[in-house]
């Protein structure tokens, strides 16, 4: 534990949904749900307006539609989210060399290591300036927690939501934690919480009073020791700038169970190639190939094969995944498939024949039309053994929420598609609410487009935090929001 609250935790507010609201003026203040839109889709993020109606992350989209039938349901645009995340992480990097990203929208920052803060007052000032900078550069809001440890900083940011700042003064940890439910502590899931509840422990205070020996008896030595320390507010974990990934994987959930064994194998091979593409993008290789199969009855099987050495060869990974599939019974149907690689390394160890086969495969793939793959939360392409319907073709080419450009009307986004038509609202970030027009799905003047920046003329923070920011369009800068108590 540090004597000053110089560990900062940033968590962007309803990130995906907020980005969509900022990009689409007609959705400002409206319920927005981002995720997979098919029968088996899952909510990735819901705006605060949708959360009031009971919608939350990881909820089946079908259930969300029943709770919020009038919400806007959009397919994720990860190109936009990554772009905004890079802007946010760049600002964090200006505060300290020690930034530990946890996801696209969440990170820890060691303010002391960067000289950005050394006491409560300077930490609060830095946190407020960060929130102002994020709003000016991205148009979005983030919540900030400040404390002497990572655990408490994360708890503080949760208390600060939405769009606030909470600072936990060193020395007040136990008093703050005492009345909180045990689920507040990291690593305490539903099963552990239920086990503790049956032992009469429902708050953090109960855990601290029970003592380390009792917690070890209840949940085991390793977990019990850590749980007791957390109950006392003790957490010495440092902010780590480099967090090595332990695995790389991709998976798809299908709208309809797959029964055709040939189709199942084809999907596994396709996922293997996608997995290797991600592996290479990270400049890594891996030694163990893992296959994940979720069957019609929701039972999930995993199979793995360890190779003779690390590889980033799509042929090797694909063939290993196919061999693993041979040992899995898919007779009743498959609803989800996944392929992953673990045992990551920075080098490869493959023979020249595999390398040559890889080169041939890549050359062949370059001659084929690019096949767009769904991101996390979206569904897999429809079955190829039957021709796709017009509805399926439209949904694939014109995903709800994605960007388009019309030769006559300019930039817009897809509101929906069906019956051979696609409906588009023509508006841009920061502009007025746009008009809605409908086109044929094969209209030659309508084409997919890249997302536009959320802030067209952002404030220049290239010299931040050494000096006050200056606007590129003139004097003045964005005003900061007051912190929450």
Tab-separated table of C-alpha atoms in Angstrom:
chain	number	residue	atom	x	y	z
A	1	UNK	CA	0.000	0.000	0.000
A	2	UNK	CA	1.209	3.456	-0.861
A	3	UNK	CA	1.025	6.429	1.488
A	4	UNK	CA	-0.505	8.550	-1.310
A	5	UNK	CA	-3.351	7.760	-3.782
A	6	UNK	CA	-1.098	7.744	-6.844
A	7	UNK	CA	-2.537	4.706	-8.619
A	8	UNK	CA	-5.221	5.727	-11.090
A	9	UNK	CA	-7.836	3.479	-12.646
A	10	UNK	CA	-9.700	4.746	-15.699
A	11	UNK	CA	-12.873	3.099	-16.959
A	12	UNK	CA	-14.654	4.644	-19.940
A	13	UNK	CA	-18.410	4.951	-19.424
A	14	UNK	CA	-20.496	2.409	-21.402
A	15	UNK	CA	-17.740	2.631	-23.984
A	16	UNK	CA	-19.153	0.980	-27.112
A	17	UNK	CA	-22.643	2.398	-26.625
A	18	UNK	CA	-21.335	5.871	-25.763
A	19	UNK	CA	-19.172	5.865	-28.882
A	20	UNK	CA	-22.232	4.992	-30.974
A	21	UNK	CA	-24.266	7.767	-29.383
A	22	UNK	CA	-21.476	10.263	-30.051
A	23	UNK	CA	-21.207	9.132	-33.662
A	24	UNK	CA	-24.957	9.261	-34.325
A	25	UNK	CA	-26.704	12.501	-33.287
A	26	UNK	CA	-30.142	10.871	-33.563
A	27	UNK	CA	-29.190	8.456	-30.749
A	28	UNK	CA	-28.170	11.089	-28.186
A	29	UNK	CA	-29.991	10.322	-24.944
A	30	UNK	CA	-31.599	7.193	-26.414
A	31	UNK	CA	-31.325	3.564	-25.315
A	32	UNK	CA	-28.555	1.890	-27.342
A	33	UNK	CA	-27.552	-1.767	-27.246
A	34	UNK	CA	-24.375	-2.999	-28.971
A	35	UNK	CA	-23.777	-6.683	-29.607
A	36	UNK	CA	-24.782	-9.663	-31.712
A	37	UNK	CA	-28.209	-9.181	-33.265
A	38	UNK	CA	-29.021	-12.759	-34.296
A	39	UNK	CA	-31.183	-15.237	-32.357
A	40	UNK	CA	-28.162	-16.207	-30.263
A	41	UNK	CA	-26.554	-12.785	-30.065
A	42	UNK	CA	-25.257	-11.420	-26.753
A	43	UNK	CA	-25.163	-7.834	-25.497
A	44	UNK	CA	-21.637	-6.413	-25.464
A	45	UNK	CA	-22.515	-3.002	-24.000
A	46	UNK	CA	-25.696	-1.110	-23.175
A	47	UNK	CA	-26.048	2.637	-22.750
A	48	UNK	CA	-27.148	3.960	-19.382
A	49	UNK	CA	-30.592	4.673	-20.859
A	50	UNK	CA	-30.870	0.958	-21.725
A	51	UNK	CA	-29.496	-0.142	-18.351
A	52	UNK	CA	-32.355	1.658	-16.627
A	53	UNK	CA	-34.654	-0.730	-18.504
A	54	UNK	CA	-32.765	-3.755	-17.186
A	55	UNK	CA	-30.424	-4.438	-20.103
A	56	UNK	CA	-26.835	-5.324	-19.214
A	57	UNK	CA	-23.691	-6.839	-20.717
A	58	UNK	CA	-23.639	-10.599	-21.426
A	59	UNK	CA	-27.444	-10.717	-21.563
A	60	UNK	CA	-28.949	-12.556	-24.570
A	61	UNK	CA	-30.003	-9.992	-27.151
A	62	UNK	CA	-33.412	-11.646	-27.431
A	63	UNK	CA	-34.023	-10.946	-23.738
A	64	UNK	CA	-32.772	-7.370	-24.158
A	65	UNK	CA	-35.281	-6.819	-26.969
A	66	UNK	CA	-38.112	-7.851	-24.663
A	67	UNK	CA	-36.934	-5.435	-21.972
A	68	UNK	CA	-36.155	-2.547	-24.331
A	69	UNK	CA	-38.088	-3.060	-27.585
A	70	UNK	CA	-37.570	0.541	-28.694
A	71	UNK	CA	-33.805	0.651	-28.176
A	72	UNK	CA	-31.376	0.953	-31.090
A	73	UNK	CA	-29.654	-2.418	-31.632
A	74	UNK	CA	-26.293	-2.077	-33.370
A	75	UNK	CA	-23.539	-4.415	-34.547
A	76	UNK	CA	-20.128	-3.537	-32.966
A	77	UNK	CA	-17.735	-1.306	-34.937
A	78	UNK	CA	-14.386	-2.355	-33.522
A	79	UNK	CA	-12.452	-0.204	-35.956
A	80	UNK	CA	-13.965	2.850	-34.285
A	81	UNK	CA	-13.548	1.533	-30.742
A	82	UNK	CA	-9.872	0.706	-31.290
A	83	UNK	CA	-9.242	4.141	-32.753
A	84	UNK	CA	-10.782	5.900	-29.745
A	85	UNK	CA	-8.968	3.542	-27.366
A	86	UNK	CA	-5.642	4.495	-28.950
A	87	UNK	CA	-6.407	8.168	-28.324
A	88	UNK	CA	-7.206	7.468	-24.672
A	89	UNK	CA	-4.143	5.270	-24.116
A	90	UNK	CA	-1.942	7.936	-25.669
A	91	UNK	CA	-3.194	10.449	-23.106
A	92	UNK	CA	-2.527	7.969	-20.299
A	93	UNK	CA	0.961	7.377	-21.647
A	94	UNK	CA	1.661	11.097	-21.326
A	95	UNK	CA	1.038	10.834	-17.598
A	96	UNK	CA	3.320	7.900	-16.861
A	97	UNK	CA	5.532	5.255	-18.464
A	98	UNK	CA	3.653	2.663	-16.404
A	99	UNK	CA	0.241	2.164	-18.021
A	100	UNK	CA	-1.426	-1.242	-17.689
A	101	UNK	CA	-4.285	-1.628	-20.185
A	102	UNK	CA	-6.914	-4.161	-19.136
A	103	UNK	CA	-9.104	-3.782	-22.221
A	104	UNK	CA	-9.914	-1.207	-24.896
A	105	UNK	CA	-11.646	1.014	-22.339
A	106	UNK	CA	-9.896	0.337	-19.043
A	107	UNK	CA	-6.379	0.803	-17.628
A	108	UNK	CA	-4.289	1.380	-14.523
A	109	UNK	CA	-1.737	4.234	-14.397
A	110	UNK	CA	1.116	4.705	-11.903
A	111	UNK	CA	1.071	8.496	-11.508
A	112	UNK	CA	4.037	8.519	-9.162
A	113	UNK	CA	6.273	6.797	-11.719
A	114	UNK	CA	5.575	9.583	-14.192
A	115	UNK	CA	5.908	12.408	-11.704
A	116	UNK	CA	2.280	13.373	-12.307
A	117	UNK	CA	1.287	13.144	-8.615
A	118	UNK	CA	2.834	12.594	-5.214
A	119	UNK	CA	-0.026	13.388	-2.826
A	120	UNK	CA	-3.823	13.524	-2.702
A	121	UNK	CA	-4.137	17.068	-4.033
A	122	UNK	CA	-1.892	16.534	-7.050
A	123	UNK	CA	-3.509	13.162	-7.769
A	124	UNK	CA	-6.970	14.723	-7.806
A	125	UNK	CA	-5.820	17.550	-10.082
A	126	UNK	CA	-4.267	15.069	-12.491
A	127	UNK	CA	-7.380	12.920	-12.495
A	128	UNK	CA	-9.609	15.888	-13.278
A	129	UNK	CA	-7.289	17.096	-16.029
A	130	UNK	CA	-7.313	13.617	-17.537
A	131	UNK	CA	-11.113	13.507	-17.620
A	132	UNK	CA	-11.170	16.922	-19.301
A	133	UNK	CA	-8.571	15.823	-21.859
A	134	UNK	CA	-10.457	12.628	-22.703
A	135	UNK	CA	-13.688	14.533	-23.271
A	136	UNK	CA	-11.923	17.134	-25.444
A	137	UNK	CA	-10.101	14.586	-27.608
A	138	UNK	CA	-12.734	11.836	-27.936
A	139	UNK	CA	-16.033	13.475	-27.003
A	140	UNK	CA	-16.615	10.666	-24.487
A	141	UNK	CA	-16.523	10.468	-20.698
A	142	UNK	CA	-14.523	8.258	-18.382
A	143	UNK	CA	-14.656	7.598	-14.655
A	144	UNK	CA	-11.505	7.835	-12.557
A	145	UNK	CA	-10.580	6.101	-9.319
A	146	UNK	CA	-7.535	7.105	-7.258
A	147	UNK	CA	-6.097	5.120	-4.376
A	148	UNK	CA	-2.930	3.641	-2.925
A	149	UNK	CA	-3.517	0.245	-4.548
A	150	UNK	CA	-4.916	-1.230	-7.753
A	151	UNK	CA	-7.794	-2.966	-6.000
A	152	UNK	CA	-9.002	0.189	-4.297
A	153	UNK	CA	-8.482	2.349	-7.392
A	154	UNK	CA	-10.766	0.041	-9.357
A	155	UNK	CA	-13.373	0.096	-6.595
A	156	UNK	CA	-13.159	3.882	-6.580
A	157	UNK	CA	-13.758	4.133	-10.329
A	158	UNK	CA	-16.840	1.938	-9.981
A	159	UNK	CA	-18.156	4.315	-7.325
A	160	UNK	CA	-17.391	7.269	-9.608
A	161	UNK	CA	-19.556	6.026	-12.493
A	162	UNK	CA	-20.761	7.594	-14.587
A	163	UNK	CA	-18.487	10.504	-15.454
A	164	UNK	CA	-16.997	11.125	-12.029
A	165	UNK	CA	-13.877	10.934	-9.893
A	166	UNK	CA	-13.508	9.255	-6.504
A	167	UNK	CA	-10.324	9.398	-4.418
A	168	UNK	CA	-9.804	7.017	-1.507
A	169	UNK	CA	-7.528	8.549	1.087
A	170	UNK	CA	-4.875	6.179	2.479
A	171	UNK	CA	-5.839	5.082	5.964
A	172	UNK	CA	-9.580	4.977	5.233
A	173	UNK	CA	-9.547	1.670	3.329
A	174	UNK	CA	-10.989	-0.611	6.008
A	175	UNK	CA	-13.724	1.822	6.943
A	176	UNK	CA	-14.702	2.181	3.296
A	177	UNK	CA	-14.642	-1.546	2.519
A	178	UNK	CA	-16.372	-2.766	5.678
A	179	UNK	CA	-20.040	-2.373	4.615
A	180	UNK	CA	-19.467	-3.488	1.010
A	181	UNK	CA	-20.711	-6.898	-0.173
A	182	UNK	CA	-18.097	-9.624	-0.532
A	183	UNK	CA	-18.609	-9.608	-4.321
A	184	UNK	CA	-16.859	-6.221	-4.355
A	185	UNK	CA	-13.501	-7.951	-3.862
A	186	UNK	CA	-11.652	-9.254	-6.942
A	187	UNK	CA	-11.906	-13.006	-7.386
A	188	UNK	CA	-15.138	-13.413	-5.416
A	189	UNK	CA	-17.671	-14.802	-7.882
A	190	UNK	CA	-21.212	-16.084	-7.344
A	191	UNK	CA	-20.109	-19.535	-6.139
A	192	UNK	CA	-17.592	-18.204	-3.597
A	193	UNK	CA	-20.033	-15.537	-2.420
A	194	UNK	CA	-22.728	-18.163	-1.881
A	195	UNK	CA	-20.281	-20.357	0.033
A	196	UNK	CA	-19.344	-17.427	2.275
A	197	UNK	CA	-22.988	-16.460	2.724
A	198	UNK	CA	-23.803	-19.931	4.024
A	199	UNK	CA	-20.992	-19.411	6.529
A	200	UNK	CA	-22.624	-16.153	7.649
A	201	UNK	CA	-20.332	-13.763	5.780
A	202	UNK	CA	-21.967	-11.244	3.444
A	203	UNK	CA	-19.849	-8.095	3.870
A	204	UNK	CA	-16.136	-7.327	3.722
A	205	UNK	CA	-16.312	-6.551	7.436
A	206	UNK	CA	-17.450	-10.122	8.063
A	207	UNK	CA	-14.395	-11.448	6.240
A	208	UNK	CA	-11.992	-9.267	8.204
A	209	UNK	CA	-13.611	-10.282	11.496
A	210	UNK	CA	-13.546	-13.995	10.614
A	211	UNK	CA	-9.774	-14.013	10.406
A	212	UNK	CA	-7.333	-15.615	8.013
A	213	UNK	CA	-7.491	-19.129	9.497
A	214	UNK	CA	-11.261	-19.337	9.075
A	215	UNK	CA	-11.135	-18.096	5.494
A	216	UNK	CA	-8.405	-20.610	4.650
A	217	UNK	CA	-10.599	-23.357	6.108
A	218	UNK	CA	-13.557	-22.241	4.018
A	219	UNK	CA	-12.024	-21.516	0.618
A	220	UNK	CA	-8.535	-23.008	0.696
A	221	UNK	CA	-5.072	-21.739	1.558
A	222	UNK	CA	-4.221	-19.641	-1.482
A	223	UNK	CA	-7.638	-18.025	-1.920
A	224	UNK	CA	-8.227	-17.639	1.816
A	225	UNK	CA	-4.922	-15.838	2.393
A	226	UNK	CA	-5.549	-13.431	-0.491
A	227	UNK	CA	-9.150	-12.844	0.537
A	228	UNK	CA	-8.150	-11.883	4.054
A	229	UNK	CA	-5.547	-9.405	2.808
A	230	UNK	CA	-8.075	-7.799	0.469
A	231	UNK	CA	-10.613	-7.549	3.286
A	232	UNK	CA	-8.023	-5.513	5.177
A	233	UNK	CA	-7.507	-3.308	2.123
A	234	UNK	CA	-4.020	-4.668	1.465
A	235	UNK	CA	-2.860	-4.962	-2.138
A	236	UNK	CA	0.786	-4.614	-3.179
A	237	UNK	CA	0.432	-5.470	-6.872
A	238	UNK	CA	2.433	-3.046	-9.041
A	239	UNK	CA	1.206	-1.414	-12.241
A	240	UNK	CA	2.770	-3.465	-15.031
A	241	UNK	CA	3.243	-1.816	-18.409
A	242	UNK	CA	3.722	-5.071	-20.349
A	243	UNK	CA	1.097	-7.769	-19.835
A	244	UNK	CA	1.897	-10.802	-21.993
A	245	UNK	CA	-1.101	-12.523	-23.484
A	246	UNK	CA	-1.337	-16.166	-22.465
A	247	UNK	CA	-3.307	-17.222	-25.524
A	248	UNK	CA	-4.861	-16.085	-28.791
A	249	UNK	CA	-8.251	-17.417	-29.820
A	250	UNK	CA	-11.351	-16.795	-31.930
A	251	UNK	CA	-14.831	-18.267	-31.694
A	252	UNK	CA	-18.210	-17.961	-33.405
A	253	UNK	CA	-21.743	-18.660	-32.217
A	254	UNK	CA	-24.125	-19.821	-34.935
A	255	UNK	CA	-27.707	-18.721	-35.403
A	256	UNK	CA	-28.714	-22.309	-36.179
A	257	UNK	CA	-27.044	-25.471	-34.866
A	258	UNK	CA	-24.636	-27.026	-37.361
A	259	UNK	CA	-25.338	-30.698	-38.100
A	260	UNK	CA	-23.376	-31.238	-41.307
A	261	UNK	CA	-19.984	-32.653	-40.349
A	262	UNK	CA	-18.382	-31.221	-43.493
A	263	UNK	CA	-19.674	-27.754	-42.609
A	264	UNK	CA	-18.409	-28.093	-39.042
A	265	UNK	CA	-14.934	-28.982	-40.268
A	266	UNK	CA	-14.956	-26.094	-42.740
A	267	UNK	CA	-15.854	-23.671	-39.941
A	268	UNK	CA	-13.059	-25.046	-37.736
A	269	UNK	CA	-10.540	-24.570	-40.541
A	270	UNK	CA	-11.784	-21.030	-41.158
A	271	UNK	CA	-11.441	-20.193	-37.459
A	272	UNK	CA	-7.922	-21.651	-37.424
A	273	UNK	CA	-6.861	-19.283	-40.208
A	274	UNK	CA	-8.415	-16.310	-38.383
A	275	UNK	CA	-6.633	-17.344	-35.192
A	276	UNK	CA	-3.265	-17.397	-36.959
A	277	UNK	CA	-3.962	-13.978	-38.463
A	278	UNK	CA	-4.392	-12.597	-34.936
A	279	UNK	CA	-1.323	-14.500	-33.767
A	280	UNK	CA	0.807	-12.968	-36.501
A	281	UNK	CA	-0.614	-9.516	-35.897
A	282	UNK	CA	0.730	-9.828	-32.338
A	283	UNK	CA	4.087	-11.085	-33.695
A	284	UNK	CA	3.756	-14.273	-31.679
A	285	UNK	CA	3.684	-18.025	-32.228
A	286	UNK	CA	2.250	-20.819	-30.117
A	287	UNK	CA	2.855	-24.455	-29.326
A	288	UNK	CA	-0.539	-25.772	-28.229
A	289	UNK	CA	-3.668	-25.728	-30.398
A	290	UNK	CA	-7.008	-25.754	-28.563
A	291	UNK	CA	-10.433	-26.601	-29.992
A	292	UNK	CA	-13.635	-25.527	-28.231
A	293	UNK	CA	-17.010	-27.057	-29.121
A	294	UNK	CA	-20.320	-26.115	-27.515
A	295	UNK	CA	-23.000	-28.608	-28.433
A	296	UNK	CA	-26.751	-28.322	-28.846
A	297	UNK	CA	-27.341	-29.063	-25.141
A	298	UNK	CA	-24.921	-26.286	-24.020
A	299	UNK	CA	-22.285	-28.829	-22.944
A	300	UNK	CA	-18.835	-27.485	-23.800
A	301	UNK	CA	-15.865	-29.653	-24.752
A	302	UNK	CA	-12.245	-28.578	-25.159
A	303	UNK	CA	-9.499	-30.589	-26.782
A	304	UNK	CA	-5.836	-29.640	-27.184
A	305	UNK	CA	-2.748	-30.840	-29.027
A	306	UNK	CA	0.810	-29.759	-28.276
A	307	UNK	CA	3.082	-29.431	-31.297
A	308	UNK	CA	6.801	-30.153	-31.470
A	309	UNK	CA	7.553	-26.434	-31.374
A	310	UNK	CA	5.977	-22.955	-31.587
A	311	UNK	CA	4.277	-22.147	-34.889
A	312	UNK	CA	2.440	-19.369	-36.676
A	313	UNK	CA	1.731	-21.551	-39.712
A	314	UNK	CA	-1.967	-21.572	-40.696
A	315	UNK	CA	-1.644	-25.016	-42.297
A	316	UNK	CA	-0.188	-26.548	-39.139
A	317	UNK	CA	-2.809	-24.957	-36.868
A	318	UNK	CA	-5.653	-25.817	-39.231
A	319	UNK	CA	-4.643	-29.461	-39.519
A	320	UNK	CA	-4.166	-29.776	-35.746
A	321	UNK	CA	-7.636	-28.305	-35.132
A	322	UNK	CA	-9.125	-30.708	-37.685
A	323	UNK	CA	-7.486	-33.663	-35.918
A	324	UNK	CA	-8.921	-32.503	-32.598
A	325	UNK	CA	-12.378	-32.273	-34.172
A	326	UNK	CA	-12.209	-35.936	-35.181
A	327	UNK	CA	-12.322	-36.865	-31.473
A	328	UNK	CA	-15.498	-34.852	-30.801
A	329	UNK	CA	-19.022	-36.172	-31.317
A	330	UNK	CA	-21.096	-33.475	-33.050
A	331	UNK	CA	-24.070	-35.659	-33.924
A	332	UNK	CA	-26.667	-33.648	-32.008
A	333	UNK	CA	-25.563	-30.303	-33.437
A	334	UNK	CA	-23.027	-27.563	-32.692
A	335	UNK	CA	-23.913	-24.017	-31.576
A	336	UNK	CA	-20.398	-22.622	-30.998
A	337	UNK	CA	-16.896	-23.364	-32.268
A	338	UNK	CA	-13.585	-21.865	-31.219
A	339	UNK	CA	-9.912	-22.324	-32.075
A	340	UNK	CA	-7.076	-21.008	-29.942
A	341	UNK	CA	-3.316	-21.197	-29.539
A	342	UNK	CA	-1.537	-21.204	-26.174
A	343	UNK	CA	2.054	-21.589	-25.021
A	344	UNK	CA	2.973	-18.366	-26.811
A	345	UNK	CA	6.522	-17.557	-27.885
A	346	UNK	CA	8.363	-14.922	-29.922
A	347	UNK	CA	9.837	-17.390	-32.396
A	348	UNK	CA	8.723	-20.252	-34.645
A	349	UNK	CA	10.099	-23.732	-35.200
A	350	UNK	CA	8.708	-25.222	-38.376
A	351	UNK	CA	10.107	-27.187	-41.315
A	352	UNK	CA	10.576	-25.752	-44.776
A	353	UNK	CA	7.729	-27.804	-46.222
A	354	UNK	CA	5.259	-26.159	-43.844
A	355	UNK	CA	6.682	-22.760	-44.696
A	356	UNK	CA	6.237	-23.440	-48.413
A	357	UNK	CA	2.673	-24.672	-47.912
A	358	UNK	CA	1.954	-21.493	-45.964
A	359	UNK	CA	3.255	-19.347	-48.808
A	360	UNK	CA	1.087	-21.163	-51.328
A	361	UNK	CA	-1.991	-20.791	-49.122
A	362	UNK	CA	-1.458	-17.078	-48.576
A	363	UNK	CA	-1.000	-16.551	-52.317
A	364	UNK	CA	-4.254	-18.373	-53.003
A	365	UNK	CA	-6.131	-16.393	-50.351
A	366	UNK	CA	-4.934	-13.089	-51.824
A	367	UNK	CA	-6.736	-13.993	-55.040
A	368	UNK	CA	-10.037	-14.542	-53.230
A	369	UNK	CA	-12.465	-11.797	-52.159
A	370	UNK	CA	-11.937	-10.747	-48.590
A	371	UNK	CA	-14.343	-12.467	-46.248
A	372	UNK	CA	-15.400	-10.231	-43.394
A	373	UNK	CA	-15.276	-12.000	-40.032
A	374	UNK	CA	-17.555	-11.103	-37.133
A	375	UNK	CA	-16.033	-9.669	-33.973
A	376	UNK	CA	-16.753	-10.685	-30.371
A	377	UNK	CA	-20.465	-10.580	-29.679
A	378	UNK	CA	-21.462	-10.970	-33.363
A	379	UNK	CA	-22.654	-14.164	-35.021
A	380	UNK	CA	-21.008	-16.390	-37.561
A	381	UNK	CA	-21.900	-16.354	-41.255
A	382	UNK	CA	-24.877	-18.418	-42.316
A	383	UNK	CA	-24.477	-21.946	-43.632
A	384	UNK	CA	-22.941	-22.302	-47.085
A	385	UNK	CA	-24.565	-25.591	-47.970
A	386	UNK	CA	-27.745	-23.632	-48.804
A	387	UNK	CA	-27.971	-20.389	-50.798
A	388	UNK	CA	-28.315	-17.352	-48.592
A	389	UNK	CA	-31.618	-15.535	-48.626
A	390	UNK	CA	-31.918	-11.888	-49.594
A	391	UNK	CA	-32.413	-11.063	-45.910
A	392	UNK	CA	-29.182	-12.820	-44.941
A	393	UNK	CA	-27.253	-11.180	-47.738
A	394	UNK	CA	-28.526	-7.753	-46.720
A	395	UNK	CA	-27.706	-8.278	-43.045
A	396	UNK	CA	-24.204	-9.415	-43.961
A	397	UNK	CA	-23.427	-6.545	-46.313
A	398	UNK	CA	-25.290	-3.848	-44.386
A	399	UNK	CA	-24.887	-4.523	-40.613
A	400	UNK	CA	-27.041	-2.315	-38.414
A	401	UNK	CA	-25.091	0.708	-37.202
A	402	UNK	CA	-22.236	0.416	-39.677
A	403	UNK	CA	-21.027	3.297	-41.826
A	404	UNK	CA	-21.960	3.849	-45.450
A	405	UNK	CA	-21.408	6.511	-48.094
A	406	UNK	CA	-23.809	7.524	-50.844
A	407	UNK	CA	-22.578	9.325	-53.924
A	408	UNK	CA	-25.328	11.930	-53.654
A	409	UNK	CA	-26.182	12.078	-49.952
A	410	UNK	CA	-22.789	11.629	-48.281
A	411	UNK	CA	-21.976	9.782	-45.050
A	412	UNK	CA	-24.554	7.859	-43.068
A	413	UNK	CA	-25.198	4.693	-41.079
A	414	UNK	CA	-27.397	1.664	-41.549
A	415	UNK	CA	-30.598	1.684	-39.528
A	416	UNK	CA	-31.732	-1.660	-40.856
A	417	UNK	CA	-32.167	-3.865	-43.896
A	418	UNK	CA	-34.677	-6.357	-45.268
A	419	UNK	CA	-37.015	-7.170	-48.140
A	420	UNK	CA	-34.275	-6.205	-50.563
A	421	UNK	CA	-33.918	-2.726	-49.071
A	422	UNK	CA	-31.480	-0.957	-46.743
A	423	UNK	CA	-32.484	2.053	-44.661
A	424	UNK	CA	-29.835	4.693	-43.987
A	425	UNK	CA	-29.771	7.764	-41.768
A	426	UNK	CA	-27.466	10.437	-43.178
A	427	UNK	CA	-25.739	12.235	-40.313
A	428	UNK	CA	-22.243	12.766	-38.950
A	429	UNK	CA	-20.683	13.104	-35.475
A	430	UNK	CA	-21.274	16.564	-34.061
A	431	UNK	CA	-23.853	17.460	-36.691
A	432	UNK	CA	-27.635	17.752	-36.648
A	433	UNK	CA	-29.994	14.795	-36.685
A	434	UNK	CA	-30.055	13.538	-40.269
A	435	UNK	CA	-32.786	12.403	-42.585
A	436	UNK	CA	-33.634	8.768	-43.351
A	437	UNK	CA	-33.695	7.301	-46.861
A	438	UNK	CA	-34.224	3.782	-48.170
A	439	UNK	CA	-32.355	2.157	-51.068
A	440	UNK	CA	-32.155	-1.158	-52.838
A	441	UNK	CA	-29.483	-3.373	-51.304
A	442	UNK	CA	-27.643	-3.433	-54.635
A	443	UNK	CA	-27.730	0.322	-55.211
A	444	UNK	CA	-24.396	1.048	-56.953
A	445	UNK	CA	-24.145	4.508	-55.374
A	446	UNK	CA	-24.246	3.096	-51.814
A	447	UNK	CA	-21.009	1.627	-50.436
A	448	UNK	CA	-19.623	0.620	-47.014
A	449	UNK	CA	-17.426	3.302	-45.432
A	450	UNK	CA	-14.952	3.768	-42.588
A	451	UNK	CA	-16.093	5.404	-39.326
A	452	UNK	CA	-15.647	9.161	-39.011
A	453	UNK	CA	-13.755	10.669	-36.024
A	454	UNK	CA	-16.036	11.410	-33.082
A	455	UNK	CA	-14.467	14.868	-32.712
A	456	UNK	CA	-13.743	16.576	-36.019
A	457	UNK	CA	-11.474	19.314	-34.647
A	458	UNK	CA	-10.037	17.947	-31.387
A	459	UNK	CA	-8.084	20.016	-28.906
A	460	UNK	CA	-4.320	19.717	-29.341
A	461	UNK	CA	-2.891	17.831	-26.371
A	462	UNK	CA	0.489	17.089	-27.946
A	463	UNK	CA	2.299	18.995	-25.163
A	464	UNK	CA	0.022	17.807	-22.348
A	465	UNK	CA	0.376	17.637	-19.368
A	466	UNK	CA	3.409	19.958	-19.352
A	467	UNK	CA	1.326	22.966	-20.410
A	468	UNK	CA	-2.275	23.977	-20.828
A	469	UNK	CA	-3.887	22.649	-24.015
A	470	UNK	CA	-4.497	24.958	-26.924
A	471	UNK	CA	-7.341	24.575	-29.386
A	472	UNK	CA	-6.519	24.048	-33.044
A	473	UNK	CA	-9.530	26.087	-34.026
A	474	UNK	CA	-8.929	29.003	-31.708
A	475	UNK	CA	-8.454	30.040	-28.097
A	476	UNK	CA	-10.074	28.257	-25.206
A	477	UNK	CA	-10.368	24.633	-24.241
A	478	UNK	CA	-12.953	22.182	-23.044
A	479	UNK	CA	-14.190	22.772	-19.547
A	480	UNK	CA	-13.721	20.047	-16.963
A	481	UNK	CA	-16.499	18.400	-15.059
A	482	UNK	CA	-16.655	18.656	-11.315
A	483	UNK	CA	-15.698	15.501	-9.460
A	484	UNK	CA	-18.213	13.531	-7.548
A	485	UNK	CA	-17.795	13.245	-3.793
